mmCIF file of C-alpha atoms in Angstrom:
data_model
loop_
_atom_site.group_PDB
_atom_site.id
_atom_site.type_symbol
_atom_site.label_atom_id
_atom_site.label_comp_id
_atom_site.label_asym_id
_atom_site.label_seq_id
_atom_site.Cartn_x
_atom_site.Cartn_y
_atom_site.Cartn_z
ATOM 1 C CA THR A 1 -10.042 18.175 -22.233
ATOM 2 C CA CYS A 2 -6.416 18.553 -23.197
ATOM 3 C CA SER A 3 -4.429 16.657 -25.789
ATOM 4 C CA PHE A 4 -1.868 14.067 -24.760
ATOM 5 C CA ARG A 5 0.883 16.362 -26.053
ATOM 6 C CA ASP A 6 -0.375 19.256 -23.899
ATOM 7 C CA TRP A 7 -0.720 16.957 -20.870
ATOM 8 C CA LEU A 8 2.819 15.588 -21.195
ATOM 9 C CA ALA A 9 4.199 19.083 -21.766
ATOM 10 C CA ALA A 10 2.407 20.359 -18.644
ATOM 11 C CA ALA A 11 3.653 17.442 -16.544
ATOM 12 C CA GLY A 12 7.211 17.785 -17.851
ATOM 13 C CA PRO A 13 7.787 21.433 -18.822
ATOM 14 C CA ALA A 14 11.252 20.731 -20.236
ATOM 15 C CA GLY A 15 9.699 18.288 -22.728
ATOM 16 C CA GLU A 16 11.216 15.209 -21.133
ATOM 17 C CA LEU A 17 7.862 13.371 -20.915
ATOM 18 C CA LEU A 18 7.046 13.792 -24.608
ATOM 19 C CA ALA A 19 9.007 10.564 -25.142
ATOM 20 C CA TYR A 20 5.885 8.739 -23.883
ATOM 21 C CA LEU A 21 3.538 10.385 -26.416
ATOM 22 C CA GLY A 22 3.450 7.417 -28.809
ATOM 23 C CA ALA A 23 2.747 4.886 -26.067
ATOM 24 C CA VAL A 24 0.039 7.064 -24.550
ATOM 25 C CA GLU A 25 -1.677 7.719 -27.900
ATOM 26 C CA GLU A 26 -1.578 4.029 -28.780
ATOM 27 C CA SER A 27 -3.004 2.805 -25.490
ATOM 28 C CA TYR A 28 -5.507 5.404 -24.299
ATOM 29 C CA ASP A 29 -8.305 7.544 -25.659
ATOM 30 C CA THR A 30 -8.091 10.564 -23.336
ATOM 31 C CA VAL A 31 -6.199 11.941 -20.355
ATOM 32 C CA ALA A 32 -9.443 11.521 -18.403
ATOM 33 C CA GLN A 33 -9.334 7.777 -19.165
ATOM 34 C CA ILE A 34 -5.814 7.587 -17.729
ATOM 35 C CA VAL A 35 -7.002 9.342 -14.577
ATOM 36 C CA ARG A 36 -10.053 7.054 -14.259
ATOM 37 C CA THR A 37 -7.858 3.999 -14.743
ATOM 38 C CA TYR A 38 -5.023 4.790 -12.358
ATOM 39 C CA VAL A 39 -6.393 7.133 -9.685
ATOM 40 C CA VAL A 40 -8.114 4.962 -7.095
ATOM 41 C CA GLU A 41 -9.666 5.523 -3.687
ATOM 42 C CA GLY A 42 -7.555 4.172 -0.852
ATOM 43 C CA PRO A 43 -7.800 4.274 2.924
ATOM 44 C CA GLU A 44 -6.026 7.645 3.020
ATOM 45 C CA GLY A 45 -7.807 9.178 0.021
ATOM 46 C CA LYS A 46 -6.955 9.196 -3.672
ATOM 47 C CA GLU A 47 -3.950 7.116 -4.694
ATOM 48 C CA LEU A 48 -2.026 6.606 -7.904
ATOM 49 C CA ASP A 49 -1.793 2.955 -8.846
ATOM 50 C CA ALA A 50 1.880 2.154 -9.484
ATOM 51 C CA GLN A 51 0.728 0.022 -12.436
ATOM 52 C CA PHE A 52 0.640 3.313 -14.381
ATOM 53 C CA PHE A 53 4.445 3.349 -14.462
ATOM 54 C CA GLU A 54 4.662 -0.297 -15.520
ATOM 55 C CA ASP A 55 2.084 0.032 -18.280
ATOM 56 C CA LEU A 56 3.906 2.966 -19.846
ATOM 57 C CA ALA A 57 7.367 1.490 -19.085
ATOM 58 C CA ILE A 58 8.383 4.584 -17.107
ATOM 59 C CA LYS A 59 11.637 3.548 -15.466
ATOM 60 C CA ASP A 60 13.359 6.912 -15.037
ATOM 61 C CA ALA A 61 12.941 8.089 -11.430
ATOM 62 C CA GLY A 62 12.839 11.732 -12.503
ATOM 63 C CA HIS A 63 10.043 11.033 -14.963
ATOM 64 C CA ARG A 64 8.135 9.119 -12.286
ATOM 65 C CA ARG A 65 8.450 12.124 -9.949
ATOM 66 C CA LEU A 66 7.146 14.477 -12.639
ATOM 67 C CA PHE A 67 4.112 12.302 -13.290
ATOM 68 C CA GLN A 68 3.519 11.880 -9.545
ATOM 69 C CA ALA A 69 3.678 15.660 -9.087
ATOM 70 C CA TRP A 70 1.128 16.139 -11.868
ATOM 71 C CA PHE A 71 -1.265 13.581 -10.347
ATOM 72 C CA GLU A 72 -0.818 15.203 -6.918
ATOM 73 C CA ALA A 73 -1.626 18.675 -8.269
ATOM 74 C CA ALA A 74 -4.383 17.751 -10.718
ATOM 75 C CA CYS A 75 -6.080 14.874 -8.909
ATOM 76 C CA GLU A 76 -5.188 15.401 -5.238
ATOM 77 C CA VAL A 77 -3.344 12.068 -5.219
ATOM 78 C CA ARG A 78 -1.333 11.416 -2.067
ATOM 79 C CA THR A 79 0.231 7.946 -2.348
ATOM 80 C CA PHE A 80 0.749 4.928 -4.586
ATOM 81 C CA ALA A 81 -1.441 1.855 -4.164
ATOM 82 C CA GLY A 82 -4.015 -0.452 -5.687
ATOM 83 C CA GLY A 83 -7.724 0.102 -5.448
ATOM 84 C CA ALA A 84 -10.408 -1.797 -3.620
ATOM 85 C CA GLN A 85 -13.948 -2.309 -4.800
ATOM 86 C CA GLY A 86 -16.950 -3.995 -3.208
ATOM 87 C CA ARG A 87 -17.662 -7.464 -4.555
ATOM 88 C CA PRO A 88 -20.548 -7.578 -7.051
ATOM 89 C CA GLY A 89 -22.655 -10.727 -7.435
ATOM 90 C CA THR A 90 -22.123 -11.486 -11.147
ATOM 91 C CA VAL A 91 -19.429 -11.107 -13.774
ATOM 92 C CA VAL A 92 -21.623 -8.551 -15.578
ATOM 93 C CA GLU A 93 -21.994 -6.452 -12.396
ATOM 94 C CA TRP A 94 -18.267 -6.781 -11.726
ATOM 95 C CA LEU A 95 -17.338 -5.614 -15.219
ATOM 96 C CA ARG A 96 -19.796 -2.721 -14.976
ATOM 97 C CA SER A 97 -18.378 -1.692 -11.582
ATOM 98 C CA GLN A 98 -14.905 -1.555 -13.137
ATOM 99 C CA GLY A 99 -15.999 0.329 -16.267
ATOM 100 C CA LEU A 100 -15.087 -2.699 -18.385
ATOM 101 C CA GLU A 101 -18.535 -3.820 -19.549
ATOM 102 C CA GLU A 102 -17.386 -3.773 -23.179
ATOM 103 C CA TYR A 103 -15.674 -7.137 -22.496
ATOM 104 C CA THR A 104 -18.812 -8.929 -21.214
ATOM 105 C CA MET A 105 -19.572 -10.856 -24.424
ATOM 106 C CA HIS A 106 -15.935 -11.832 -24.945
ATOM 107 C CA LEU A 107 -15.564 -13.163 -21.393
ATOM 108 C CA GLU A 108 -18.822 -15.094 -21.546
ATOM 109 C CA SER A 109 -18.023 -16.631 -24.949
ATOM 110 C CA ALA A 110 -14.605 -17.694 -23.625
ATOM 111 C CA GLY A 111 -16.273 -19.387 -20.629
ATOM 112 C CA TYR A 112 -15.302 -16.855 -17.956
ATOM 113 C CA ASP A 113 -18.754 -16.509 -16.404
ATOM 114 C CA ASP A 114 -18.041 -17.165 -12.716
ATOM 115 C CA LEU A 115 -16.606 -14.584 -10.303
ATOM 116 C CA SER A 116 -14.862 -17.218 -8.182
ATOM 117 C CA LEU A 117 -13.068 -18.487 -11.299
ATOM 118 C CA LEU A 118 -11.973 -14.956 -12.177
ATOM 119 C CA ALA A 119 -10.800 -14.352 -8.599
ATOM 120 C CA ASP A 120 -8.462 -17.355 -8.862
ATOM 121 C CA LEU A 121 -6.758 -16.165 -12.051
ATOM 122 C CA GLN A 122 -3.168 -14.991 -11.657
ATOM 123 C CA GLY A 123 -0.053 -14.711 -13.779
ATOM 124 C CA ALA A 124 -0.205 -16.636 -17.043
ATOM 125 C CA GLU A 125 -3.819 -17.710 -16.505
ATOM 126 C CA LEU A 126 -4.893 -14.090 -16.033
ATOM 127 C CA ALA A 127 -2.929 -13.054 -19.129
ATOM 128 C CA GLU A 128 -4.638 -15.869 -21.083
ATOM 129 C CA MET A 129 -8.065 -14.624 -19.951
ATOM 130 C CA LEU A 130 -7.192 -11.041 -20.924
ATOM 131 C CA ASP A 131 -6.051 -12.216 -24.358
ATOM 132 C CA ALA A 132 -9.205 -14.350 -24.813
ATOM 133 C CA ALA A 133 -11.363 -11.347 -23.902
ATOM 134 C CA GLY A 134 -9.521 -9.132 -26.389
ATOM 135 C CA VAL A 135 -8.164 -6.785 -23.710
ATOM 136 C CA THR A 136 -5.235 -5.089 -25.433
ATOM 137 C CA LYS A 137 -5.098 -1.618 -23.876
ATOM 138 C CA PRO A 138 -2.596 -1.514 -20.999
ATOM 139 C CA GLY A 139 -4.934 0.604 -18.894
ATOM 140 C CA HIS A 140 -7.729 -1.935 -19.208
ATOM 141 C CA ARG A 141 -5.344 -4.796 -18.471
ATOM 142 C CA ALA A 142 -4.263 -2.915 -15.333
ATOM 143 C CA LYS A 143 -7.877 -2.467 -14.256
ATOM 144 C CA PHE A 144 -8.525 -6.197 -14.751
ATOM 145 C CA ARG A 145 -5.403 -7.136 -12.752
ATOM 146 C CA ARG A 146 -6.322 -4.808 -9.915
ATOM 147 C CA ALA A 147 -9.944 -5.935 -9.907
ATOM 148 C CA THR A 148 -9.077 -9.645 -9.861
ATOM 149 C CA ASP A 149 -6.630 -9.014 -7.002
ATOM 150 C CA ASP A 150 -9.465 -7.304 -5.106
ATOM 151 C CA LEU A 151 -11.841 -10.213 -5.821
ATOM 152 C CA ARG A 152 -9.253 -12.674 -4.536
ATOM 153 C CA ALA A 153 -8.720 -10.623 -1.367
ATOM 154 C CA MET A 154 -12.474 -10.648 -0.681
ATOM 155 C CA SER A 155 -12.892 -14.400 -1.225
#
């Protein structure tokens, strides 16, 4: 495993990506977690979810290209997209399939115990659910958004 500093320096050899070090350290535990969160299987193979750029507020096109090049080289990513998962039968199975099982108790105690209810959440309602479940890490919020979009598409 490499440190966030080493990762950013490798992705941007001139040091231009080190500006994101604070945001990355605050929001993620490891580089591997970032990869697990944003590299998804798509119809053409591995894809980088564009939510990565939003969650880290990466607006500079040059910085986006550097990150994309790193994901292409390190993870065999080919395109940007969102992921698709099969639909589990329960909220617990759904959370487990997304690697978000740590939020099970919070969702249940807040009354979010039905997959069809979760599939209908969008915008402010989805943000309210994420807040109620204590989901503060941008990567986890991205996974929830992507997963609820997938649930809605399968309904």
